[in-house]
Amino acid sequence: MRAVLEASPRMIGILAEALASGKIIEGHARGLTAGALQAYLSAGISADHEIVSGADALEKLRAGMTVEVRGSHDYLLPDVVKAIGTLPVVPHNLTVCTDDVFPEYLVEKGGMADVVRRMIRYGMDPLQAIRCATINNAIRLRRDDLGQVCAGRRADLVLLADLREMKVEHVYTEGRLIASHGRMLEPAAPPVLSLATHTMKLARLAADDFRLRVPEVGEGRAVLRTIKGARFNTWSEREVEVRGGFAVVPEDVSVMAVVHRHGRNDAAPQVAIIEGWGHIRGAYATSYAHDSHNLVVYGHDAADMAMAANAVIEMGGGNAVVKDGRVVARIAFPVAGLLSTDVPEKVAADHRAVAEAAGDIIGWEGPYRTFKALSGQCLACNPGPHLTDCGIEIGRAHV
């Protein structure tokens, strides 16, 4: 966002190429208003899912931006639905998205249908909510083959038993009944794909890779800059003891490390102290970390962090949790370090175990809120300092 508003030559080049090739450009316009919002739109970015309130949604809709109401922030949905209810009509540029959905939640409650169900529950007319998720989304994505029940469109249909609860009875794909009452009637044909595997381009890591070096102080004490918070961070600082050129991490804080895994940058781990997470009683490592999806590791003990990191490297990507000196939960993401090839039910069970284990060693704000923060702590587009594979990057909001 900052690079767009400051007309960074590299960012302007990226946008120009996207527009020239006919792409539609999604944005992260969190907190943008007034002139800054207009400037962002002028760069060719036409949609945003980073909605922070009902008033924010209305301003962006009135500016002509496509607003993608996302289900991952349920606490915002009532205010957004209430704000939409003040309009004379539901605009065509109001759409629906899921954003992050954990596999176990997806299996149990669904994806897009679940978001629509909640919007209805918070007061939106069912037909309008369905419209936002179907034809409005198809218009946004320039998919003229989707979104309507009529000749010339794809015959992908759902039959609902209950409009308000979005209870699906039957699903038709290309005119064929393929699912009924929650059961698949014919197996999905696996697509023929060339899967992107072997994307963890890293050698095994050692405990020293996760110790915070203080090169200018061999022995003694030093004041270090730290990152305080989760996702939306602020600067802080701590005085620490230094032994043999490494910081002795205080007991009430923890350590975060980011390691470039794509083979296109220096793979030396970047390490920082993080505050507000307490003392992590073990370690958590993942290759699923927005937006660059490098190898990210959290912990306090360097040996635990190395063990978790190496478990992810050996799996070809995924998540791993270490407690009491052993890996207690893991899930493999061999495709691009982001996707599993297992059936949904197994992915859901394995992911639940990892999320609960991560919540157990961190104990911040419940396992699932903690887990979402773990995957988003590297988002340098958010305000404040964020650790990336290039060191600490500083984002800032434009209001």
PDB file of C-alpha atoms in Angstrom, residues 4 50 183 236 301 303 313 336 380:
ATOM      1  CA  VAL A   4       1.460   2.373  -4.364  1.00  0.00           C
ATOM      2  CA  GLU A  50      -9.344  -5.288   4.352  1.00  0.00           C
ATOM      3  CA  ARG A 183     -22.597 -37.000   0.556  1.00  0.00           C
ATOM      4  CA  SER A 236       9.716  -1.548  21.683  1.00  0.00           C
ATOM      5  CA  ASP A 301      14.789 -22.092  23.091  1.00  0.00           C
ATOM      6  CA  ALA A 303      17.266 -25.963  19.941  1.00  0.00           C
ATOM      7  CA  ILE A 313      12.045 -28.639   5.820  1.00  0.00           C
ATOM      8  CA  ALA A 336       4.383 -25.230  -2.791  1.00  0.00           C
ATOM      9  CA  ALA A 380       4.825  -6.145   6.086  1.00  0.00           C
TER      10      ALA A 380
END
